[in-house]
mmCIF file of C-alpha atoms in Angstrom:
data_model
loop_
_atom_site.group_PDB
_atom_site.id
_atom_site.type_symbol
_atom_site.label_atom_id
_atom_site.label_comp_id
_atom_site.label_asym_id
_atom_site.label_seq_id
_atom_site.Cartn_x
_atom_site.Cartn_y
_atom_site.Cartn_z
ATOM 1 C CA GLY A 18 -30.886 -22.014 -38.338
ATOM 2 C CA ALA A 19 -28.393 -24.137 -40.260
ATOM 3 C CA VAL A 20 -28.235 -21.970 -43.352
ATOM 4 C CA VAL A 21 -25.663 -22.617 -46.032
ATOM 5 C CA SER A 22 -25.014 -20.193 -48.845
ATOM 6 C CA GLN A 23 -23.211 -20.640 -52.140
ATOM 7 C CA HIS A 24 -21.804 -18.102 -54.499
ATOM 8 C CA PRO A 25 -22.202 -17.684 -57.392
ATOM 9 C CA SER A 26 -25.572 -19.272 -58.058
ATOM 10 C CA TRP A 27 -24.776 -19.649 -61.728
ATOM 11 C CA VAL A 28 -21.781 -19.031 -63.895
ATOM 12 C CA ILE A 29 -20.914 -19.308 -67.575
ATOM 13 C CA CYS A 30 -17.266 -19.551 -68.487
ATOM 14 C CA LYS A 31 -15.118 -20.389 -71.467
ATOM 15 C CA SER A 32 -13.151 -23.594 -71.859
ATOM 16 C CA GLY A 33 -9.769 -23.439 -70.218
ATOM 17 C CA THR A 34 -10.662 -20.898 -67.563
ATOM 18 C CA SER A 35 -10.974 -21.536 -63.831
ATOM 19 C CA VAL A 36 -14.036 -20.988 -61.699
ATOM 20 C CA LYS A 37 -14.189 -20.655 -57.928
ATOM 21 C CA ILE A 38 -17.322 -21.536 -55.982
ATOM 22 C CA GLU A 39 -17.738 -20.497 -52.364
ATOM 23 C CA CYS A 40 -19.714 -22.343 -49.729
ATOM 24 C CA ARG A 41 -20.455 -20.668 -46.406
ATOM 25 C CA SER A 42 -22.235 -21.818 -43.281
ATOM 26 C CA LEU A 43 -23.960 -18.644 -42.119
ATOM 27 C CA ASP A 44 -25.134 -19.393 -38.614
ATOM 28 C CA PHE A 45 -23.070 -22.346 -37.482
ATOM 29 C CA GLN A 46 -19.555 -23.703 -37.589
ATOM 30 C CA ALA A 47 -19.048 -26.622 -39.910
ATOM 31 C CA THR A 48 -16.075 -28.857 -39.245
ATOM 32 C CA THR A 49 -16.970 -30.885 -42.305
ATOM 33 C CA MET A 50 -18.287 -29.726 -45.649
ATOM 34 C CA PHE A 51 -19.107 -31.819 -48.668
ATOM 35 C CA TRP A 52 -19.037 -31.064 -52.361
ATOM 36 C CA TYR A 53 -21.433 -32.809 -54.721
ATOM 37 C CA ARG A 54 -22.038 -32.729 -58.419
ATOM 38 C CA GLN A 55 -25.334 -33.498 -60.076
ATOM 39 C CA PHE A 56 -25.849 -34.043 -63.784
ATOM 40 C CA PRO A 57 -29.344 -33.657 -65.232
ATOM 41 C CA LYS A 58 -31.768 -36.368 -64.112
ATOM 42 C CA GLN A 59 -29.094 -38.075 -62.048
ATOM 43 C CA SER A 60 -28.518 -38.423 -58.345
ATOM 44 C CA LEU A 61 -26.044 -36.438 -56.338
ATOM 45 C CA MET A 62 -22.500 -37.687 -56.636
ATOM 46 C CA LEU A 63 -20.135 -36.949 -53.792
ATOM 47 C CA MET A 64 -16.937 -35.400 -55.079
ATOM 48 C CA ALA A 65 -15.016 -34.751 -51.896
ATOM 49 C CA THR A 66 -15.213 -34.341 -48.147
ATOM 50 C CA SER A 67 -13.597 -31.238 -46.781
ATOM 51 C CA ASN A 68 -12.429 -30.850 -43.189
ATOM 52 C CA GLU A 69 -11.369 -27.493 -41.819
ATOM 53 C CA GLY A 70 -7.624 -27.085 -41.778
ATOM 54 C CA SER A 71 -6.786 -30.311 -43.561
ATOM 55 C CA LYS A 72 -6.641 -31.676 -47.076
ATOM 56 C CA ALA A 73 -9.864 -32.742 -48.689
ATOM 57 C CA THR A 74 -10.644 -36.396 -49.242
ATOM 58 C CA TYR A 75 -11.611 -37.035 -52.840
ATOM 59 C CA GLU A 76 -13.861 -39.777 -54.119
ATOM 60 C CA GLN A 77 -12.555 -42.265 -56.615
ATOM 61 C CA GLY A 78 -12.509 -40.836 -60.100
ATOM 62 C CA VAL A 79 -12.457 -37.194 -59.006
ATOM 63 C CA GLU A 80 -9.254 -35.422 -60.014
ATOM 64 C CA LYS A 81 -7.906 -33.504 -57.050
ATOM 65 C CA ASP A 82 -5.701 -31.334 -59.255
ATOM 66 C CA LYS A 83 -8.693 -30.306 -61.321
ATOM 67 C CA PHE A 84 -11.124 -29.711 -58.482
ATOM 68 C CA LEU A 85 -9.214 -27.775 -55.855
ATOM 69 C CA ILE A 86 -10.856 -27.603 -52.461
ATOM 70 C CA ASN A 87 -9.836 -25.269 -49.686
ATOM 71 C CA HIS A 88 -11.495 -25.318 -46.269
ATOM 72 C CA ALA A 89 -9.698 -22.460 -44.579
ATOM 73 C CA SER A 90 -12.171 -21.736 -41.816
ATOM 74 C CA LEU A 91 -15.076 -23.295 -39.990
ATOM 75 C CA THR A 92 -17.523 -21.336 -42.103
ATOM 76 C CA LEU A 93 -15.990 -21.319 -45.564
ATOM 77 C CA SER A 94 -15.009 -23.926 -48.117
ATOM 78 C CA THR A 95 -14.166 -23.210 -51.743
ATOM 79 C CA LEU A 96 -14.162 -25.394 -54.823
ATOM 80 C CA THR A 97 -12.106 -24.265 -57.806
ATOM 81 C CA VAL A 98 -12.720 -25.961 -61.126
ATOM 82 C CA THR A 99 -9.456 -25.499 -62.989
ATOM 83 C CA SER A 100 -9.112 -25.514 -66.768
ATOM 84 C CA ALA A 101 -12.821 -26.081 -67.150
ATOM 85 C CA HIS A 102 -14.168 -28.110 -70.050
ATOM 86 C CA PRO A 103 -17.723 -28.413 -71.385
ATOM 87 C CA GLU A 104 -18.050 -31.822 -69.701
ATOM 88 C CA ASP A 105 -17.576 -30.068 -66.344
ATOM 89 C CA SER A 106 -20.884 -28.294 -66.896
ATOM 90 C CA SER A 107 -23.048 -29.420 -64.012
ATOM 91 C CA PHE A 108 -24.853 -28.421 -60.847
ATOM 92 C CA TYR A 109 -22.370 -28.183 -57.968
ATOM 93 C CA ILE A 110 -23.812 -28.345 -54.485
ATOM 94 C CA CYS A 111 -22.070 -28.013 -51.148
ATOM 95 C CA SER A 112 -23.345 -29.140 -47.794
ATOM 96 C CA ALA A 113 -22.240 -28.822 -44.205
ATOM 97 C CA GLU A 114 -22.728 -30.801 -41.062
ATOM 98 C CA THR A 115 -23.853 -29.095 -37.899
ATOM 99 C CA ARG A 116 -22.391 -31.898 -35.847
ATOM 100 C CA GLN A 117 -19.616 -34.191 -37.067
ATOM 101 C CA GLY A 118 -20.852 -37.684 -37.718
ATOM 102 C CA ALA A 119 -24.470 -36.744 -37.164
ATOM 103 C CA GLY A 120 -25.336 -37.527 -40.758
ATOM 104 C CA GLU A 121 -27.689 -34.604 -41.198
ATOM 105 C CA GLN A 122 -26.454 -32.250 -43.816
ATOM 106 C CA TYR A 123 -27.658 -28.832 -44.810
ATOM 107 C CA PHE A 124 -27.223 -27.895 -48.400
ATOM 108 C CA GLY A 125 -26.342 -24.733 -50.192
ATOM 109 C CA PRO A 126 -28.580 -23.618 -53.055
ATOM 110 C CA GLY A 127 -26.126 -24.933 -55.624
ATOM 111 C CA THR A 128 -24.107 -23.403 -58.422
ATOM 112 C CA ARG A 129 -24.971 -24.098 -62.020
ATOM 113 C CA LEU A 130 -21.803 -24.114 -64.098
ATOM 114 C CA THR A 131 -21.924 -23.930 -67.867
ATOM 115 C CA VAL A 132 -18.666 -24.185 -69.757
ATOM 116 C CA THR A 133 -18.803 -23.075 -73.378
ATOM 117 C CA ARG B 12 -26.076 -54.398 -56.392
ATOM 118 C CA LYS B 13 -26.346 -50.738 -55.519
ATOM 119 C CA GLU B 14 -25.743 -49.821 -51.900
ATOM 120 C CA VAL B 15 -28.995 -47.904 -51.693
ATOM 121 C CA GLU B 16 -31.816 -48.702 -54.092
ATOM 122 C CA GLN B 17 -35.007 -46.878 -54.813
ATOM 123 C CA ASP B 18 -37.726 -47.257 -57.420
ATOM 124 C CA PRO B 19 -37.107 -44.259 -59.707
ATOM 125 C CA GLY B 20 -40.814 -43.852 -60.465
ATOM 126 C CA PRO B 21 -42.417 -41.605 -61.429
ATOM 127 C CA PHE B 22 -45.298 -42.234 -59.092
ATOM 128 C CA ASN B 23 -48.371 -40.442 -60.422
ATOM 129 C CA VAL B 24 -50.779 -40.004 -57.538
ATOM 130 C CA PRO B 25 -54.046 -38.047 -57.263
ATOM 131 C CA GLU B 26 -54.210 -35.258 -54.740
ATOM 132 C CA GLY B 27 -55.397 -36.466 -51.353
ATOM 133 C CA ALA B 28 -54.176 -40.006 -51.815
ATOM 134 C CA THR B 29 -51.680 -41.836 -49.661
ATOM 135 C CA VAL B 30 -48.393 -42.858 -51.207
ATOM 136 C CA ALA B 31 -45.517 -44.938 -49.883
ATOM 137 C CA PHE B 32 -41.919 -45.349 -50.999
ATOM 138 C CA ASN B 33 -39.461 -48.012 -50.005
ATOM 139 C CA CYS B 34 -35.722 -47.917 -50.053
ATOM 140 C CA THR B 35 -33.394 -50.869 -49.522
ATOM 141 C CA TYR B 36 -29.801 -50.728 -48.341
ATOM 142 C CA SER B 37 -27.096 -53.358 -48.593
ATOM 143 C CA ASN B 38 -24.804 -52.575 -45.660
ATOM 144 C CA SER B 39 -26.158 -54.151 -42.500
ATOM 145 C CA ALA B 40 -23.812 -51.928 -40.448
ATOM 146 C CA SER B 41 -25.702 -48.814 -41.512
ATOM 147 C CA GLN B 42 -26.619 -46.700 -38.535
ATOM 148 C CA SER B 43 -28.436 -43.582 -39.651
ATOM 149 C CA PHE B 44 -31.143 -43.098 -42.201
ATOM 150 C CA PHE B 45 -32.726 -40.058 -43.738
ATOM 151 C CA TRP B 46 -35.252 -38.930 -46.287
ATOM 152 C CA TYR B 47 -34.417 -35.843 -48.324
ATOM 153 C CA ARG B 48 -36.660 -34.028 -50.729
ATOM 154 C CA GLN B 49 -35.347 -32.431 -53.897
ATOM 155 C CA ASP B 50 -37.340 -30.137 -56.121
ATOM 156 C CA CYS B 51 -36.428 -29.868 -59.770
ATOM 157 C CA ARG B 52 -33.108 -28.053 -60.237
ATOM 158 C CA LYS B 53 -32.851 -27.286 -56.520
ATOM 159 C CA GLU B 54 -30.690 -28.580 -53.709
ATOM 160 C CA PRO B 55 -31.910 -31.470 -51.548
ATOM 161 C CA LYS B 56 -33.557 -30.548 -48.278
ATOM 162 C CA LEU B 57 -33.715 -32.791 -45.240
ATOM 163 C CA LEU B 58 -37.257 -34.035 -44.848
ATOM 164 C CA MET B 59 -36.825 -36.243 -41.821
ATOM 165 C CA SER B 60 -34.473 -38.589 -40.058
ATOM 166 C CA VAL B 61 -35.624 -42.180 -39.634
ATOM 167 C CA TYR B 62 -35.505 -43.629 -36.150
ATOM 168 C CA SER B 63 -35.548 -47.271 -35.164
ATOM 169 C CA SER B 64 -38.962 -47.000 -33.579
ATOM 170 C CA GLY B 65 -40.406 -45.158 -36.552
ATOM 171 C CA ASN B 66 -41.360 -41.526 -36.483
ATOM 172 C CA GLU B 67 -44.032 -39.221 -37.734
ATOM 173 C CA ASP B 68 -44.007 -35.583 -38.737
ATOM 174 C CA GLY B 69 -47.398 -34.318 -39.731
ATOM 175 C CA ARG B 70 -48.495 -36.146 -42.873
ATOM 176 C CA PHE B 71 -45.166 -37.942 -43.172
ATOM 177 C CA THR B 72 -44.300 -41.227 -41.487
ATOM 178 C CA ALA B 73 -40.922 -42.918 -41.739
ATOM 179 C CA GLN B 74 -40.161 -46.472 -40.703
ATOM 180 C CA LEU B 75 -37.063 -48.616 -40.483
ATOM 181 C CA ASN B 76 -36.915 -52.385 -40.851
ATOM 182 C CA ARG B 77 -33.403 -53.494 -39.946
ATOM 183 C CA ALA B 78 -34.076 -57.177 -40.438
ATOM 184 C CA SER B 79 -35.080 -56.649 -44.054
ATOM 185 C CA GLN B 80 -32.795 -53.648 -44.507
ATOM 186 C CA TYR B 81 -35.288 -51.178 -45.827
ATOM 187 C CA ILE B 82 -36.767 -47.872 -44.863
ATOM 188 C CA SER B 83 -40.075 -46.464 -45.926
ATOM 189 C CA LEU B 84 -41.739 -43.104 -46.272
ATOM 190 C CA LEU B 85 -45.508 -42.714 -46.158
ATOM 191 C CA ILE B 86 -47.217 -39.509 -47.225
ATOM 192 C CA ARG B 87 -50.867 -39.134 -46.274
ATOM 193 C CA ASP B 88 -53.378 -36.699 -47.775
ATOM 194 C CA SER B 89 -50.893 -35.778 -50.500
ATOM 195 C CA LYS B 90 -50.737 -32.173 -51.701
ATOM 196 C CA LEU B 91 -49.736 -30.777 -55.063
ATOM 197 C CA SER B 92 -46.718 -29.252 -53.308
ATOM 198 C CA ASP B 93 -45.497 -32.730 -52.381
ATOM 199 C CA SER B 94 -44.454 -33.257 -56.003
ATOM 200 C CA ALA B 95 -40.688 -33.706 -55.876
ATOM 201 C CA THR B 96 -37.982 -36.346 -55.895
ATOM 202 C CA TYR B 97 -37.538 -38.148 -52.587
ATOM 203 C CA LEU B 98 -34.021 -39.315 -51.818
ATOM 204 C CA CYS B 99 -33.184 -42.086 -49.392
ATOM 205 C CA VAL B 100 -29.870 -41.587 -47.600
ATOM 206 C CA VAL B 101 -27.926 -44.022 -45.441
ATOM 207 C CA ASN B 102 -24.947 -43.401 -43.165
ATOM 208 C CA THR B 103 -22.742 -46.339 -42.216
ATOM 209 C CA MET B 104 -20.931 -44.408 -39.466
ATOM 210 C CA ASP B 105 -17.839 -46.599 -39.962
ATOM 211 C CA SER B 106 -14.261 -45.553 -40.682
ATOM 212 C CA ASN B 107 -15.307 -44.612 -44.177
ATOM 213 C CA TYR B 108 -18.003 -42.367 -42.831
ATOM 214 C CA GLN B 109 -20.039 -41.301 -45.775
ATOM 215 C CA LEU B 110 -23.602 -40.675 -46.713
ATOM 216 C CA ILE B 111 -24.773 -43.038 -49.408
ATOM 217 C CA TRP B 112 -27.508 -41.569 -51.592
ATOM 218 C CA GLY B 113 -30.230 -43.373 -53.443
ATOM 219 C CA ALA B 114 -31.039 -42.159 -56.931
ATOM 220 C CA GLY B 115 -34.411 -40.877 -55.766
ATOM 221 C CA THR B 116 -38.072 -41.579 -56.421
ATOM 222 C CA LYS B 117 -39.986 -39.025 -58.410
ATOM 223 C CA LEU B 118 -43.467 -38.223 -57.126
ATOM 224 C CA ILE B 119 -46.041 -36.331 -59.173
ATOM 225 C CA ILE B 120 -49.251 -35.311 -57.453
ATOM 226 C CA LYS B 121 -52.081 -34.669 -59.882
ATOM 227 C CA PRO B 122 -55.062 -32.430 -59.160
#
């Protein structure tokens, strides 16, 4: 149980285009989903916390107009990287909680974004 | 000072040996603690939660020392497949509920 999927698993796009990444909890309802970014050889960095039906809470330094998050249902959250630049190239990982506040998160397989 | 600190390693350990990692945290109000494992270029996977009384899962033992504000992970009879980065994670459970991640300790098990 507690399976989280992400789509796509990897994507290459040109500078200036937008990319949407989907995160789905397959066998449970997730009131809270999290979006992380990980650069090579670095730790996960939390970008935003997404609660179903409300606006996402962004971490300091993360541009909310650039990284659009929509959590429309209890099983789906999307991250859209708008006007992508090469410096946005990274590994984007989502996670979901099975129980709010429990602290245990289950992660999607990640999406590797390369912006050329 | 970082909120969660780990020795980045790498720890090079022969197969079959016992290895231990420590992780220190700065917020004394922290309530929940976890160890995650991350393989190269993969997502982190929950290895085990850390309970106040300490807990064991097969070859893995986790302990919490609230007075000194550190948690530990012990791996016995290490296997080649244990090679990974081990991430220490702390949850303060306060109004700014958030998981705080350590940078990870890289473990390399050698045959």
